[in-house]
CSV table of C-alpha atoms in Angstrom, one decimal:
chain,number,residue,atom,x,y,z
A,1,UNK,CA,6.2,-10.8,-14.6
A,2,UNK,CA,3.2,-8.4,-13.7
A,3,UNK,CA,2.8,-6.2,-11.3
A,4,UNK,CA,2.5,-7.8,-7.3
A,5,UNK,CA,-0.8,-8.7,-5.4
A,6,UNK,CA,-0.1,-8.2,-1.3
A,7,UNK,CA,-1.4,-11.3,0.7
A,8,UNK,CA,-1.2,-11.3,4.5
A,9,UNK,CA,-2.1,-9.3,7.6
A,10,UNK,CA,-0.7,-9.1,10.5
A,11,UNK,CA,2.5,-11.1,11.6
A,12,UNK,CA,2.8,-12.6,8.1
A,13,UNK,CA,2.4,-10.9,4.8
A,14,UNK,CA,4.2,-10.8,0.9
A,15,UNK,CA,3.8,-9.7,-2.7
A,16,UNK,CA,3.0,-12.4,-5.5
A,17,UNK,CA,4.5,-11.5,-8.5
A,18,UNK,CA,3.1,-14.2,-11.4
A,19,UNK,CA,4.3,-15.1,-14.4
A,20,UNK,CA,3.8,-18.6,-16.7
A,21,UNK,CA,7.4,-20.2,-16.3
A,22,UNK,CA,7.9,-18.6,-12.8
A,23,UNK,CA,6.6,-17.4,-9.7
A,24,UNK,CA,8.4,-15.1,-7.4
A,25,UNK,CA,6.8,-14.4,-4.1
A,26,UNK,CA,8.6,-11.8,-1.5
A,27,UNK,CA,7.9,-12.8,2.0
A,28,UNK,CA,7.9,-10.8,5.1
A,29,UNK,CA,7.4,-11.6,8.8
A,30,UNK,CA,6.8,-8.9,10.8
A,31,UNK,CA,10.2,-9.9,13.4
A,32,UNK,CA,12.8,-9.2,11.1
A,33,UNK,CA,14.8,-6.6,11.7
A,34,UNK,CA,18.2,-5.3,10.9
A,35,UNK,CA,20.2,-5.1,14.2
A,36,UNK,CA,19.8,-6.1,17.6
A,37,UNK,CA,16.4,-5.8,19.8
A,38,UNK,CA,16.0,-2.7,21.6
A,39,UNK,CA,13.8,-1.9,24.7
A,40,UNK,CA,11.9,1.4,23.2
A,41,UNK,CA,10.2,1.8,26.1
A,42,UNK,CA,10.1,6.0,27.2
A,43,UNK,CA,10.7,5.6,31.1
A,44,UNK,CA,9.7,9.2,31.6
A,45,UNK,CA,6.7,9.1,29.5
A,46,UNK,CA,4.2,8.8,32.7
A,47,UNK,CA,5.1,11.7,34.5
A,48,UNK,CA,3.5,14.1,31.6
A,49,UNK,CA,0.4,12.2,31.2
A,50,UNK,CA,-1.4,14.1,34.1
A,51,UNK,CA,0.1,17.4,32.0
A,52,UNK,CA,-1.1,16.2,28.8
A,53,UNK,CA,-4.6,15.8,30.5
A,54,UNK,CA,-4.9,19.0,31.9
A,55,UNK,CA,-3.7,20.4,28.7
A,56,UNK,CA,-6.8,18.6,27.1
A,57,UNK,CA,-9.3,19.0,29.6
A,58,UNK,CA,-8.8,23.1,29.4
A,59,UNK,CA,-9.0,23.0,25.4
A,60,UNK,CA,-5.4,23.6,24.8
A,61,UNK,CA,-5.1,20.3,21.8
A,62,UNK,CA,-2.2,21.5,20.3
A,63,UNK,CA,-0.2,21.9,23.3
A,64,UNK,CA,-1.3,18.4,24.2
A,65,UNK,CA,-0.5,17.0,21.1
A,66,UNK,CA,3.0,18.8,21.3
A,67,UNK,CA,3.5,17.7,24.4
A,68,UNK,CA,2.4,13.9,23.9
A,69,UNK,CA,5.0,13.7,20.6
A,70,UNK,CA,7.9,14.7,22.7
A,71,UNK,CA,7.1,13.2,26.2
A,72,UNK,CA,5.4,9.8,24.6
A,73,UNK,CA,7.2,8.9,22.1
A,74,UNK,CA,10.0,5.3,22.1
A,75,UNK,CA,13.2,6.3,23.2
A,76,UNK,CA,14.5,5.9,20.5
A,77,UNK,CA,12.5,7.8,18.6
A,78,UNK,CA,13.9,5.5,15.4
A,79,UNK,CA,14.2,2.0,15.1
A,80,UNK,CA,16.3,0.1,12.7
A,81,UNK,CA,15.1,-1.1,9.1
A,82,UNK,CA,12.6,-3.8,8.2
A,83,UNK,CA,13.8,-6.0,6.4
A,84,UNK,CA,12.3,-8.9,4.2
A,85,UNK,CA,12.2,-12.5,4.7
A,86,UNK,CA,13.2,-13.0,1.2
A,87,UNK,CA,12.1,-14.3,-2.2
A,88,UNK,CA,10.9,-17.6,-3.0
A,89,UNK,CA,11.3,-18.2,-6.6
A,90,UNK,CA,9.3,-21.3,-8.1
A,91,UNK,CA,10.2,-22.8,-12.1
A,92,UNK,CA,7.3,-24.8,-13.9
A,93,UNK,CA,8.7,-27.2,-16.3
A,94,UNK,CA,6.8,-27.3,-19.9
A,95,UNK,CA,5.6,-23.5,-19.4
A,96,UNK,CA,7.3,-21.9,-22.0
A,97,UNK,CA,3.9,-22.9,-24.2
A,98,UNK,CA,1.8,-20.2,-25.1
A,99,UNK,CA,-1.3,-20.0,-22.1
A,100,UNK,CA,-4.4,-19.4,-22.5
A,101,UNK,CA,-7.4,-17.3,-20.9
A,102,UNK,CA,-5.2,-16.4,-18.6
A,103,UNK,CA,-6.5,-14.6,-15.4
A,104,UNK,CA,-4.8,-13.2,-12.1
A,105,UNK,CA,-6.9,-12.6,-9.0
A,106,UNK,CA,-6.8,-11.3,-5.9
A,107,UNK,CA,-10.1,-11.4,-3.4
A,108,UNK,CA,-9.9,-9.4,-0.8
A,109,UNK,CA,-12.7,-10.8,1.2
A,110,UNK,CA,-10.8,-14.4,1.6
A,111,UNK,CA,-6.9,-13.0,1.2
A,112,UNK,CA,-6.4,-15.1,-1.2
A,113,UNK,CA,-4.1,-14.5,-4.4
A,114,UNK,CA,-5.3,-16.9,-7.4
A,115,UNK,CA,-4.4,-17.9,-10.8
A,116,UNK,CA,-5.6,-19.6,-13.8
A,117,UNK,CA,-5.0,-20.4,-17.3
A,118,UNK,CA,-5.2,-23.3,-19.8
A,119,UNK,CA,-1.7,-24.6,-21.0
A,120,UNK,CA,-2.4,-27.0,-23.8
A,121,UNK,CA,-5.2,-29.5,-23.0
A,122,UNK,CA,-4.8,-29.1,-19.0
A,123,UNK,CA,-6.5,-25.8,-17.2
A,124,UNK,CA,-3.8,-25.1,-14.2
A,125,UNK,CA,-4.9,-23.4,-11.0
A,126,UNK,CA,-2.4,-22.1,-8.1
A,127,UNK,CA,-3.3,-19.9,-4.9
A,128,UNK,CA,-1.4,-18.5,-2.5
A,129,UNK,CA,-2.1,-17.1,1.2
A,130,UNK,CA,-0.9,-16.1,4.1
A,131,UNK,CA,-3.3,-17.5,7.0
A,132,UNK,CA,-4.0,-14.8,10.1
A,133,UNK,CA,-5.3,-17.6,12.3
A,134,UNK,CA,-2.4,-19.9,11.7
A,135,UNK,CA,0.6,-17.8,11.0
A,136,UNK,CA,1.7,-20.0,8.0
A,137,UNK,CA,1.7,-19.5,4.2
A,138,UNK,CA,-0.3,-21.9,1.8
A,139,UNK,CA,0.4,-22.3,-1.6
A,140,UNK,CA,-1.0,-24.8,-4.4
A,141,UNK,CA,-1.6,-25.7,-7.7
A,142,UNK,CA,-3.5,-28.5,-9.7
A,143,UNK,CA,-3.9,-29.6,-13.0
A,144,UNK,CA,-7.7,-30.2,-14.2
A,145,UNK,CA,-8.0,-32.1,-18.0
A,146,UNK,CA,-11.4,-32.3,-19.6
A,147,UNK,CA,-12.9,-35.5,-19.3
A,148,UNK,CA,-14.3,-37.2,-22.7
C-alpha cells in the first residue's frame, strides 16, 4: 500500500490507502471522542470582553490578545482525544495478477479519491468520497472489457 489521499470535509472525512488485492480506508467522523461530553463553555468569559475592547480600542493588541487567551478560552482549556471511526479493509479476489497502467488520483476540485488500472482483459475503476451535502461516504468500482 501507498501512501493515503484525505477525502472529506467537514463532519466526515478519511484517508484512502490503495493497493491491488486491498483497500484500507481510515474513517473519521468528527463526534468521536474519547470520554464523556463536556460543557466547555467559559461562564466568566463576558465580563472581560468590554476590557478586551478597551484594550483594543486604545492600541494596546497584545494586552488584548493576552487578555482574550486567558479570559476566552473553554473551561477546560483541553478536551479529550479524537479518536477514529476506524478502518474499513476491502479484499478483491483474482488481484494477485500483475495490473497494469496503474493510476491513483485524487481531484481536489470534486473530493473525489480515484483509481484505475487494467487487470487482464478488464480495466477496473473504484472511487471513493465523502459527500459534504449528504454526510455519507460513497464508494464504487466497475469492471469495463473491450468490446470486439
Amino acid at each position: 500500500m501507498g501512501g493515503g489521499a484525505p477525502i472529506g470535509g467537514g463532519r466526515l472525512g478519511g484517508m484512502v490507502f490503495g493497493g491491488l488485492a486491498q483497500d484500507k480506508l481510515q474513517l473519521n467522523e468528527d463526534t468521536i471522542w474519547y470520554g464523556a461530553p463536556k460543557q466547555a463553555d467559559n461562564r466568566d468569559a463576558r465580563e472581560y470582553l468590554p476590557e478586551i475592547r478597551r484594550l483594543l480600542f486604545s492600541g494596546r493588541r497584545r494586552e488584548a490578545e493576552h487578555l482574550s487567551r486567558m479570559a476566552l478560552m473553554s473551561a477546560p482549556k483541553y478536551y479529550s482525544p479524537y479518536q477514529p471511526l476506524g478502518d474499513l479493509l476491502l479484499w478483491f479476489l483474482d488481484h494477485h495478477l500483475p495490473a497494469e497502467s496503474y493510476v491513483r488520483e485524487l481531484d481536489l476540485t470534486t473530493a473525489v479519491a480515484s483509481v484505475r488500472y487494467r487487470l487482464g482483459e478488464p480495466t477496473m475503476y473504484g472511487n471513493i468520497s465523502a459527500a459534504r451535502p449528504i454526510r455519507c461516504w460513497s464508494y464504487g468500482w466497475k469492471a469495463a472489457v473491450p468490446e470486439d
